Coordinates of C-alpha atoms in Angstrom, one line a residue:
Chain X
X1394 CA 7.3 20.8 0.9
X1395 CA 4.8 18.7 -0.8
X1396 CA 4.9 14.9 -1.0
X1397 CA 3.7 15.2 -4.6
X1398 CA 6.1 17.9 -5.9
X1399 CA 7.3 15.8 -8.8
X1400 CA 11.0 15.3 -8.8
X1401 CA 12.4 14.0 -12.1
X1402 CA 16.0 13.0 -11.6
X1403 CA 18.0 11.4 -14.3
X1404 CA 19.3 8.0 -13.2
X1405 CA 22.4 6.5 -14.9
X1406 CA 24.1 3.2 -14.7
X1407 CA 27.8 3.4 -15.5
X1408 CA 28.9 -0.1 -16.4
X1409 CA 32.2 -1.8 -16.9
X1410 CA 31.6 -5.0 -18.9
X1411 CA 34.0 -7.9 -19.5
X1412 CA 37.7 -8.4 -18.7
X1413 CA 38.7 -4.8 -18.7
X1414 CA 40.4 -3.2 -15.7
X1415 CA 40.5 0.4 -17.0
X1416 CA 38.1 2.2 -14.8
X1417 CA 39.5 5.7 -14.6
X1418 CA 37.2 6.9 -17.3
X1419 CA 34.2 5.3 -15.7
X1420 CA 35.1 7.0 -12.4
X1421 CA 35.5 10.4 -14.0
X1422 CA 32.2 10.1 -15.8
X1423 CA 30.4 8.9 -12.7
X1424 CA 31.7 11.9 -10.8
X1425 CA 30.9 14.4 -13.5
X1426 CA 27.3 13.0 -13.8
X1427 CA 26.9 13.2 -10.1
X1428 CA 28.0 16.8 -10.1
X1429 CA 25.5 17.4 -12.9
X1430 CA 22.8 16.4 -10.6
X1431 CA 22.3 12.8 -11.9
X1432 CA 21.9 9.8 -9.7
X1433 CA 24.7 7.5 -10.7
X1434 CA 24.9 3.8 -10.1
X1435 CA 28.4 2.4 -10.7
X1436 CA 28.6 -1.3 -11.6
X1437 CA 32.2 -2.0 -10.5
X1438 CA 34.7 -3.8 -12.6
X1439 CA 34.5 -7.1 -14.6
X1440 CA 30.8 -7.3 -14.9
X1441 CA 29.0 -9.9 -17.1
X1442 CA 26.4 -8.7 -19.5
X1443 CA 23.7 -10.5 -17.4
X1444 CA 24.6 -8.3 -14.4
X1445 CA 24.4 -5.2 -16.4
X1446 CA 21.0 -6.2 -17.8
X1447 CA 19.7 -7.1 -14.3
X1448 CA 20.9 -3.7 -12.9
X1449 CA 19.4 -1.7 -15.8
X1450 CA 16.0 -3.4 -15.6
X1451 CA 15.8 -3.3 -11.8
X1452 CA 17.1 0.2 -11.3
X1453 CA 15.0 1.6 -14.1
X1454 CA 17.8 3.9 -15.2
X1455 CA 17.1 6.5 -17.9
X1456 CA 20.7 6.1 -19.1
X1457 CA 23.0 3.1 -19.5
X1458 CA 26.6 4.1 -20.1
X1459 CA 28.9 1.2 -21.0
X1460 CA 32.6 1.7 -20.8
X1461 CA 34.8 -0.6 -22.8
X1462 CA 38.5 -0.3 -23.5
X1463 CA 39.3 -4.0 -24.1
X1464 CA 38.2 -4.3 -27.7
X1465 CA 35.4 -6.8 -26.9
X1466 CA 32.6 -4.3 -27.6
X1467 CA 31.4 -6.2 -30.7
X1468 CA 30.8 -9.3 -28.5
X1469 CA 29.5 -7.7 -25.3
X1470 CA 27.4 -4.8 -26.4
X1471 CA 25.0 -6.9 -28.5
X1472 CA 24.5 -9.3 -25.6
X1473 CA 23.5 -6.4 -23.3
X1474 CA 21.2 -5.0 -26.0
X1475 CA 19.5 -8.4 -26.5
X1476 CA 18.9 -8.7 -22.7
X1477 CA 17.4 -5.3 -22.5
X1478 CA 15.1 -6.2 -25.3
X1479 CA 14.1 -9.4 -23.5
X1480 CA 13.0 -7.5 -20.4
X1481 CA 11.3 -4.7 -22.3
X1482 CA 13.9 -2.1 -21.3
X1483 CA 15.5 -1.3 -24.6
X1484 CA 13.0 1.3 -25.9
X1485 CA 13.1 3.6 -22.9
X1486 CA 16.8 3.4 -22.0
X1487 CA 19.3 5.7 -23.6
X1488 CA 22.4 3.6 -24.2
X1489 CA 25.7 5.3 -24.7
X1490 CA 29.2 3.7 -25.1
X1491 CA 32.5 5.2 -24.1
X1492 CA 36.1 4.0 -24.4
X1493 CA 38.2 2.8 -27.3
X1494 CA 35.8 2.0 -30.1
X1495 CA 37.5 2.0 -33.6
X1496 CA 35.8 4.1 -36.2
X1497 CA 34.9 1.0 -38.4
X1498 CA 33.0 -0.7 -35.5
X1499 CA 30.8 2.3 -34.7
X1500 CA 28.1 1.9 -37.4
X1501 CA 27.6 -1.7 -36.2
X1502 CA 27.1 -0.7 -32.6
X1503 CA 24.7 2.1 -33.6
X1504 CA 22.8 -0.4 -35.6
X1505 CA 22.5 -2.6 -32.5
X1506 CA 20.6 0.2 -30.9
X1507 CA 23.4 2.2 -29.2
X1508 CA 22.3 5.8 -29.1
X1509 CA 25.8 7.5 -29.1
X1510 CA 29.5 6.7 -28.8
X1511 CA 31.9 9.0 -27.0
X1512 CA 35.6 8.4 -27.6
X1513 CA 38.6 9.7 -25.7
X1514 CA 38.9 13.5 -25.6
X1515 CA 35.1 14.2 -25.7
X1516 CA 34.4 17.2 -23.5
X1517 CA 32.5 16.2 -20.4
X1518 CA 29.9 18.9 -21.0
X1519 CA 29.1 17.4 -24.4
X1520 CA 28.2 14.0 -22.9
X1521 CA 26.2 15.7 -20.1
X1522 CA 24.3 17.8 -22.5
X1523 CA 23.6 14.8 -24.7
X1524 CA 22.2 12.9 -21.8
X1525 CA 20.1 15.8 -20.6
X1526 CA 18.6 16.3 -24.0
X1527 CA 18.0 12.6 -24.9
X1528 CA 17.3 10.8 -21.6
X1529 CA 13.9 9.3 -22.0
X1530 CA 11.4 10.6 -19.5
X1531 CA 9.7 8.5 -16.9
X1532 CA 6.1 9.7 -16.9
Chain Y
X894 CA -0.3 9.0 -17.6
X895 CA -3.8 7.9 -17.8
X896 CA -5.8 5.9 -15.2
X897 CA -5.9 2.9 -17.6
X898 CA -2.1 2.9 -18.0
X899 CA -1.7 2.9 -14.2
X900 CA -4.0 0.0 -13.6
X901 CA -2.2 -1.8 -16.5
X902 CA 1.1 -1.1 -14.7
X903 CA -0.3 -2.5 -11.4
X904 CA -1.7 -5.5 -13.3
X905 CA 1.7 -6.2 -14.8
X906 CA 3.4 -5.8 -11.4
X907 CA 1.1 -8.3 -9.8
X908 CA 1.8 -10.6 -12.7
X909 CA 5.4 -10.6 -11.7
X910 CA 6.9 -8.5 -14.5
X911 CA 10.2 -7.0 -13.3
X912 CA 10.1 -4.0 -15.5
X913 CA 6.7 -3.0 -14.1
X914 CA 8.0 -3.3 -10.6
X915 CA 11.0 -1.2 -11.5
X916 CA 8.8 1.5 -13.1
X917 CA 6.4 1.6 -10.1
X918 CA 9.3 2.3 -7.8
X919 CA 10.5 5.0 -10.1
X920 CA 7.1 6.6 -9.9
X921 CA 7.2 6.3 -6.1
X922 CA 10.6 7.9 -6.0
X923 CA 9.8 10.8 -8.3
X924 CA 6.3 11.4 -6.9
X925 CA 5.1 11.0 -10.5
X926 CA 1.5 11.9 -11.1
X927 CA -0.7 9.0 -10.3
X928 CA 1.7 7.2 -7.9
X929 CA -0.9 7.6 -5.1
X930 CA -3.5 5.6 -7.1
X931 CA -0.9 2.9 -7.7
X932 CA -0.1 2.6 -4.0
X933 CA -3.9 2.5 -3.3
X934 CA -4.3 -0.3 -5.8
X935 CA -1.4 -2.5 -4.5
X936 CA -2.1 -1.9 -0.8
X937 CA -4.5 -4.7 -0.5
X938 CA -1.9 -7.1 -1.9
X939 CA 0.7 -6.4 0.7
X940 CA 1.4 -7.9 4.1
X941 CA 3.1 -11.1 3.2
X942 CA 6.8 -10.2 3.3
X943 CA 9.0 -9.9 6.4
X944 CA 11.0 -6.7 6.4
X945 CA 14.5 -6.4 7.8
X946 CA 16.2 -3.0 8.1
X947 CA 20.0 -2.9 8.1
X948 CA 21.9 0.1 9.3
X949 CA 25.4 1.0 10.5
X950 CA 28.3 3.4 9.9
X951 CA 29.9 3.7 6.5
X952 CA 32.3 0.9 5.7
X953 CA 30.9 -1.4 8.4
X954 CA 30.0 -4.0 5.7
X955 CA 26.3 -3.5 5.3
X956 CA 26.1 -4.1 1.6
X957 CA 28.3 -7.2 1.8
X958 CA 26.2 -8.6 4.6
X959 CA 23.0 -7.8 2.7
X960 CA 24.4 -9.6 -0.3
X961 CA 25.1 -12.7 1.8
X962 CA 21.8 -12.6 3.6
X963 CA 20.0 -12.4 0.2
X964 CA 22.0 -15.4 -1.0
X965 CA 21.1 -17.4 2.1
X966 CA 17.4 -16.7 1.6
X967 CA 17.6 -17.6 -2.0
X968 CA 19.3 -20.9 -1.2
X969 CA 16.3 -21.6 1.1
X970 CA 14.1 -21.0 -1.9
X971 CA 12.8 -17.6 -0.9
X972 CA 12.6 -14.5 -3.1
X973 CA 14.3 -11.3 -2.0
X974 CA 13.8 -7.6 -2.5
X975 CA 16.5 -5.1 -1.4
X976 CA 16.2 -1.4 -1.2
X977 CA 19.6 0.4 -0.6
X978 CA 19.4 4.0 0.4
X979 CA 22.4 6.3 -0.1
X980 CA 22.8 10.0 0.6
X981 CA 22.6 12.5 -2.2
X982 CA 24.3 15.9 -2.5
X983 CA 22.3 18.7 -1.0
X984 CA 23.8 21.0 -3.6
X985 CA 23.3 19.4 -6.9
X986 CA 20.9 16.6 -5.9
X987 CA 23.3 14.2 -7.6
X988 CA 24.4 10.9 -6.0
X989 CA 26.6 7.9 -6.6
X990 CA 24.8 4.9 -5.4
X991 CA 27.4 2.3 -4.7
X992 CA 25.7 -0.5 -2.8
X993 CA 25.0 -2.5 -5.8
X994 CA 28.7 -3.1 -6.4
X995 CA 28.7 -5.6 -3.4
X996 CA 25.9 -7.7 -4.6
X997 CA 28.2 -10.2 -6.2
X998 CA 26.6 -13.4 -4.8
X999 CA 23.3 -12.8 -6.7
X1000 CA 24.6 -12.1 -10.1
X1001 CA 22.0 -12.5 -12.8
X1002 CA 19.5 -13.9 -10.3
X1003 CA 16.4 -11.9 -11.2
X1004 CA 14.6 -13.2 -8.1
X1005 CA 16.8 -10.9 -6.1
X1006 CA 15.4 -7.5 -6.9
X1007 CA 17.9 -4.9 -5.9
X1008 CA 17.0 -1.2 -6.1
X1009 CA 19.2 1.8 -5.1
X1010 CA 17.4 4.9 -3.8
X1011 CA 18.8 8.2 -2.9
X1012 CA 17.6 10.6 -0.3
X1013 CA 16.3 13.3 -2.7
X1014 CA 16.4 15.9 0.0
X1015 CA 12.8 15.4 0.9
X1016 CA 11.9 16.4 4.4
X1017 CA 10.7 13.2 5.9
X1018 CA 9.7 12.0 2.5
X1019 CA 12.4 9.4 2.3
X1020 CA 10.6 7.2 4.8
X1021 CA 7.4 7.5 2.9
X1022 CA 9.1 6.7 -0.4
X1023 CA 10.9 3.7 1.2
X1024 CA 7.8 2.3 2.8
X1025 CA 5.9 2.7 -0.5
X1026 CA 8.7 0.9 -2.3
X1027 CA 8.6 -1.9 0.3
X1028 CA 4.8 -2.2 -0.5
X1029 CA 5.6 -2.5 -4.2
X1030 CA 8.1 -5.3 -3.5
X1031 CA 5.7 -7.0 -1.1
X1032 CA 2.8 -6.9 -3.6
X1033 CA 5.1 -8.2 -6.3
X1034 CA 5.4 -11.3 -4.1
X1035 CA 8.9 -11.0 -2.5
X1036 CA 9.2 -13.2 0.7
X1037 CA 11.9 -11.2 2.3
X1038 CA 12.6 -7.5 2.0
X1039 CA 15.8 -5.9 3.2
X1040 CA 16.2 -2.1 3.6
X1041 CA 19.8 -0.9 3.8
X1042 CA 20.7 2.6 4.9
X1043 CA 23.7 4.5 6.4
X1044 CA 22.9 5.2 10.0
X1045 CA 23.7 8.9 10.1
X1046 CA 20.7 10.8 11.2
X1047 CA 17.0 11.0 12.0
X1048 CA 16.0 10.5 8.4
X1049 CA 17.8 7.1 8.2
X1050 CA 16.4 6.1 11.6
X1051 CA 12.9 6.8 10.3
X1052 CA 13.7 4.7 7.3
X1053 CA 14.8 1.6 9.2
X1054 CA 11.9 2.0 11.6
X1055 CA 9.7 1.0 8.7
X1056 CA 11.1 -2.6 9.1
X1057 CA 9.9 -5.4 11.3
X1058 CA 13.3 -6.2 12.5
X1059 CA 16.2 -3.7 12.8
X1060 CA 19.8 -4.9 12.5
X1061 CA 22.6 -2.5 13.5
X1062 CA 26.0 -3.2 12.2
X1063 CA 29.0 -2.4 14.3
X1064 CA 32.7 -2.6 13.4
X1065 CA 35.2 -4.1 15.9
X1066 CA 37.4 -1.5 17.7
X1067 CA 34.9 1.2 17.1
X1068 CA 34.6 2.0 20.8
X1069 CA 34.1 5.6 20.0
X1070 CA 31.6 4.9 17.4
X1071 CA 29.6 2.8 19.8
X1072 CA 29.6 5.7 22.3
X1073 CA 28.4 8.0 19.5
X1074 CA 25.7 5.6 18.4
X1075 CA 24.6 5.0 22.0
X1076 CA 21.8 7.5 22.1
X1077 CA 20.3 7.0 18.7
X1078 CA 20.9 4.0 16.6
X1079 CA 21.6 1.7 19.5
X1080 CA 18.2 2.2 20.8
X1081 CA 16.4 0.9 17.8
X1082 CA 18.4 -2.3 17.2
X1083 CA 16.7 -5.6 17.7
X1084 CA 19.8 -7.5 16.6
X1085 CA 23.4 -6.2 16.7
X1086 CA 25.9 -7.6 14.3
X1087 CA 29.6 -7.2 15.0
X1088 CA 30.9 -7.6 11.4
X1089 CA 34.6 -8.2 10.5
X1090 CA 34.7 -10.4 13.6
X1091 CA 38.0 -11.8 12.6
X1092 CA 39.6 -8.4 13.3
X1093 CA 41.3 -7.6 16.6
X1094 CA 39.1 -6.2 19.2
X1095 CA 35.9 -7.9 18.0
X1096 CA 35.3 -9.7 21.3
X1097 CA 35.7 -6.5 23.2
X1098 CA 33.1 -4.8 21.0
X1099 CA 30.7 -7.7 21.6
X1100 CA 31.2 -7.3 25.3
X1101 CA 30.6 -3.6 25.2
X1102 CA 27.4 -4.1 23.2
X1103 CA 26.2 -6.7 25.5
X1104 CA 26.8 -4.5 28.5
X1105 CA 25.0 -1.7 26.9
X1106 CA 22.0 -3.9 26.1
X1107 CA 22.0 -5.1 29.6
X1108 CA 21.9 -1.6 31.0
X1109 CA 19.3 -0.6 28.5
X1110 CA 16.9 -3.5 28.9
X1111 CA 17.2 -4.2 32.5
X1112 CA 15.9 -1.3 34.5
X1113 CA 14.9 -3.8 37.2
X1114 CA 18.5 -4.8 37.7
X1115 CA 18.5 -3.1 41.0
X1116 CA 15.2 -4.6 42.1
X1117 CA 16.6 -8.1 41.3
X1118 CA 19.6 -7.4 43.5
X1119 CA 17.1 -6.7 46.3
X1120 CA 15.4 -10.0 45.5
X1121 CA 18.7 -11.8 45.8
X1122 CA 19.4 -10.1 49.0
X1123 CA 16.1 -11.4 50.4
X1124 CA 17.0 -14.9 49.4
X1125 CA 20.4 -14.6 50.9
X1126 CA 18.8 -13.6 54.1
X1127 CA 16.6 -16.7 54.0
X1128 CA 19.6 -18.9 53.3
X1129 CA 21.3 -17.7 56.4
X1130 CA 18.6 -19.6 58.3
X1131 CA 18.8 -22.7 56.2
X1132 CA 21.7 -24.6 54.6
X1133 CA 24.4 -23.1 52.6
X1134 CA 23.8 -25.6 49.8
X1135 CA 20.5 -23.9 49.0
X1136 CA 22.2 -20.9 47.7
X1137 CA 20.9 -21.6 44.2
X1138 CA 17.3 -21.1 45.1
X1139 CA 17.3 -17.4 44.2
X1140 CA 18.3 -18.4 40.6
X1141 CA 15.4 -20.8 40.1
X1142 CA 12.9 -18.4 41.6
X1143 CA 14.0 -15.9 39.1
X1144 CA 13.5 -18.4 36.2
X1145 CA 10.0 -19.1 37.5
X1146 CA 9.2 -15.4 37.6
X1147 CA 10.4 -15.0 34.0
X1148 CA 8.1 -17.7 32.8
X1149 CA 5.0 -15.9 34.1
X1150 CA 5.9 -12.7 32.3
X1151 CA 4.7 -12.0 28.7
X1152 CA 7.4 -12.8 26.1
X1153 CA 9.9 -10.1 25.7
X1154 CA 12.8 -9.6 23.3
X1155 CA 16.3 -9.0 24.5
X1156 CA 18.5 -7.6 21.6
X1157 CA 21.0 -10.2 20.5
X1158 CA 24.6 -9.7 19.5
X1159 CA 25.8 -11.8 16.5
X1160 CA 29.4 -12.0 15.1
X1161 CA 29.9 -12.3 11.4
X1162 CA 32.6 -12.1 8.8
X1163 CA 30.4 -11.1 5.9
X1164 CA 33.1 -11.4 3.2
X1165 CA 33.6 -15.1 4.1
X1166 CA 29.9 -15.7 4.8
X1167 CA 30.7 -16.7 8.4
X1168 CA 27.9 -16.3 11.0
X1169 CA 25.3 -15.6 8.4
X1170 CA 23.4 -18.8 9.4
X1171 CA 23.3 -17.7 13.0
X1172 CA 22.2 -14.3 12.0
X1173 CA 19.3 -15.6 9.9
X1174 CA 18.3 -17.9 12.8
X1175 CA 18.3 -14.9 15.1
X1176 CA 16.2 -12.9 12.6
X1177 CA 13.8 -15.7 12.3
X1178 CA 13.6 -15.9 16.1
X1179 CA 12.8 -12.3 16.3
X1180 CA 10.1 -12.6 13.7
X1181 CA 8.5 -15.5 15.6
X1182 CA 8.6 -13.4 18.8
X1183 CA 6.9 -10.5 16.9
X1184 CA 4.2 -12.8 15.7
X1185 CA 3.6 -14.6 19.0
X1186 CA 3.6 -11.5 21.1
X1187 CA 1.3 -9.7 18.8
X1188 CA 3.9 -7.0 18.4
X1189 CA 3.9 -7.4 14.7
X1190 CA 0.3 -6.3 14.4
X1191 CA 1.0 -3.5 16.8
X1192 CA 4.0 -2.3 14.8
X1193 CA 1.9 -2.4 11.6
X1194 CA -0.7 -0.2 13.2
X1195 CA 2.0 2.2 14.4
X1196 CA 3.5 2.4 11.0
X1197 CA 0.1 3.0 9.4
X1198 CA -0.6 5.8 11.9
X1199 CA 2.8 7.3 11.1
X1200 CA 2.2 7.1 7.4
X1201 CA -1.2 8.8 7.7
X1202 CA 0.4 11.6 9.8
X1203 CA 3.3 12.0 7.4
X1204 CA 1.0 12.3 4.4
X1205 CA -1.4 14.7 6.2
X1206 CA 1.6 16.9 7.3
X1207 CA 2.9 17.2 3.7
X1208 CA -0.5 17.7 2.2
X1209 CA -1.5 20.3 4.7
X1210 CA 1.9 21.9 4.1
X1211 CA 1.1 22.1 0.4
X1212 CA -2.3 23.6 1.1
X1213 CA -0.8 26.2 3.3
X1214 CA 1.8 27.0 0.7
X1215 CA -1.0 27.7 -1.7
X1216 CA -2.8 29.8 0.8
X1217 CA 0.4 31.7 1.5
X1218 CA 0.8 32.5 -2.2
X1219 CA -2.9 33.5 -2.4
X1220 CA -2.3 36.0 0.4
X1221 CA 0.6 37.7 -1.4
X1222 CA 3.4 35.2 -1.0
X1223 CA 5.9 34.6 1.8
X1224 CA 8.4 37.3 0.6
X1225 CA 6.0 40.2 1.5
X1226 CA 5.3 38.8 4.9
X1227 CA 9.0 38.2 5.5
X1228 CA 9.8 41.8 4.5
X1229 CA 7.2 43.2 6.9
X1230 CA 8.5 41.0 9.7
X1231 CA 12.0 42.3 9.1
X1232 CA 10.7 45.9 9.1
X1233 CA 9.1 45.2 12.5
X1234 CA 5.6 45.9 11.1
X1235 CA 4.5 42.5 12.2
X1236 CA 6.0 39.4 13.7
X1237 CA 6.1 35.7 12.6
X1238 CA 3.5 34.6 15.0
X1239 CA 1.0 37.2 13.9
X1240 CA 1.6 36.3 10.2
X1241 CA 1.1 32.6 11.0
X1242 CA -2.1 33.5 12.7
X1243 CA -3.3 35.5 9.7
X1244 CA -2.5 32.8 7.2
X1245 CA -4.0 30.1 9.2
X1246 CA -7.2 32.0 9.9
X1247 CA -9.3 30.6 7.0
X1248 CA -8.2 27.1 7.9
X1249 CA -9.2 27.6 11.5
X1250 CA -12.5 28.9 10.4
X1251 CA -13.1 25.7 8.4
X1252 CA -12.1 23.4 11.1
X1253 CA -13.4 25.7 13.9
X1254 CA -16.4 23.5 14.7
X1255 CA -14.2 20.8 16.2
X1256 CA -12.6 23.1 18.7
X1257 CA -15.9 24.4 20.1

């Protein structure tokens, strides 16, 4: 085995932001991503946007998955996006949002720079395929 | 990636840009093209940080302890880098890296650079990747670097051995665990931490550890007994009140010996932050000992030697893999071995022959 055989592994941060204790979805996604061969970092519950920004920047993840079911997405997501921009991490991080996001809020989030929104009932494979196809490469 | 882009990345890392540091570690982890040039460039900027390795069985409280350690260093005004290594699935290569979840004391503090790494199934490559990542953090200017790993096997032992000081975490009441760890992990610890010291059985675990350290580190224990016996014989001729003489003689003997380090046992309750100060003092003591005794330099030389060997092994392995392909691939050889046309030793000899011819001059 060579020391230089390049091993591109997709790294994801699954993040729970704000005062939202519903983490079943985040757990299921974490597990599915792991089984798809991704390296998953789970943030844990009740994280502030600053923590998510710090983790995304330091871990150099290809994908940031934010799970929100509290309805505070219009407040929290823009804060995260602004922080990523500040540290130069916005351009090469795929940002996806999952949870309960009302239809009328989606265009706003996408405008903020979110790459995709996956609501309840999305087949797991659809999310995995999206990540595999769109995760920015680290070369 | 072009050479210019790499030196630009190194430049930005040395300037203290977090994103550049993160990207350099990604390149190290994925063995991206050009990562070797990056390591070569930053190598001369390393050597300022002190490196602590923390290991122990799952659930012993490593991440929580590392969090509190990082917080303590930060309160002293030092910057901290943490590398947390978690296992990955041997089947899918996937992993859930969960150590970050415990880093609650350093929220939003960018001067604690926390990075999760997974063992990507590389043979011995993990320790190379970890020590390269430590170099990146060192060159970035971190004062303290902590490597955290689950103490399960040889791979992890190799990882913590890249640290100056090795801390082994033990849970109270884990009598069986201690027995299990005896042969491997327990031998590499410079400091033992009994975490969750508020739990029942903590003092017993401390006593067990101290006994083990005593047995391990005092092969002269029997000789000392002889020494005492001699004193006791002398005392028979003198006064009973001089019975302490043996003790002071021993102290004088110890003074004349070169400094040595006896592993320390520290009790902590990481969730409450109890015992962290004592632990940091012990870690500082050990670092002072390493510096004073010259062992720090010796360790650095040993590490460098090990790195060179590791790189040579993997590079030569790759060359041989190519040679194997050039000679028809391993499958044909394997088939003929199974058919009893040849044997593995003969095949090895055959494949190695060109290499031997090249290096042959040295043997003569």
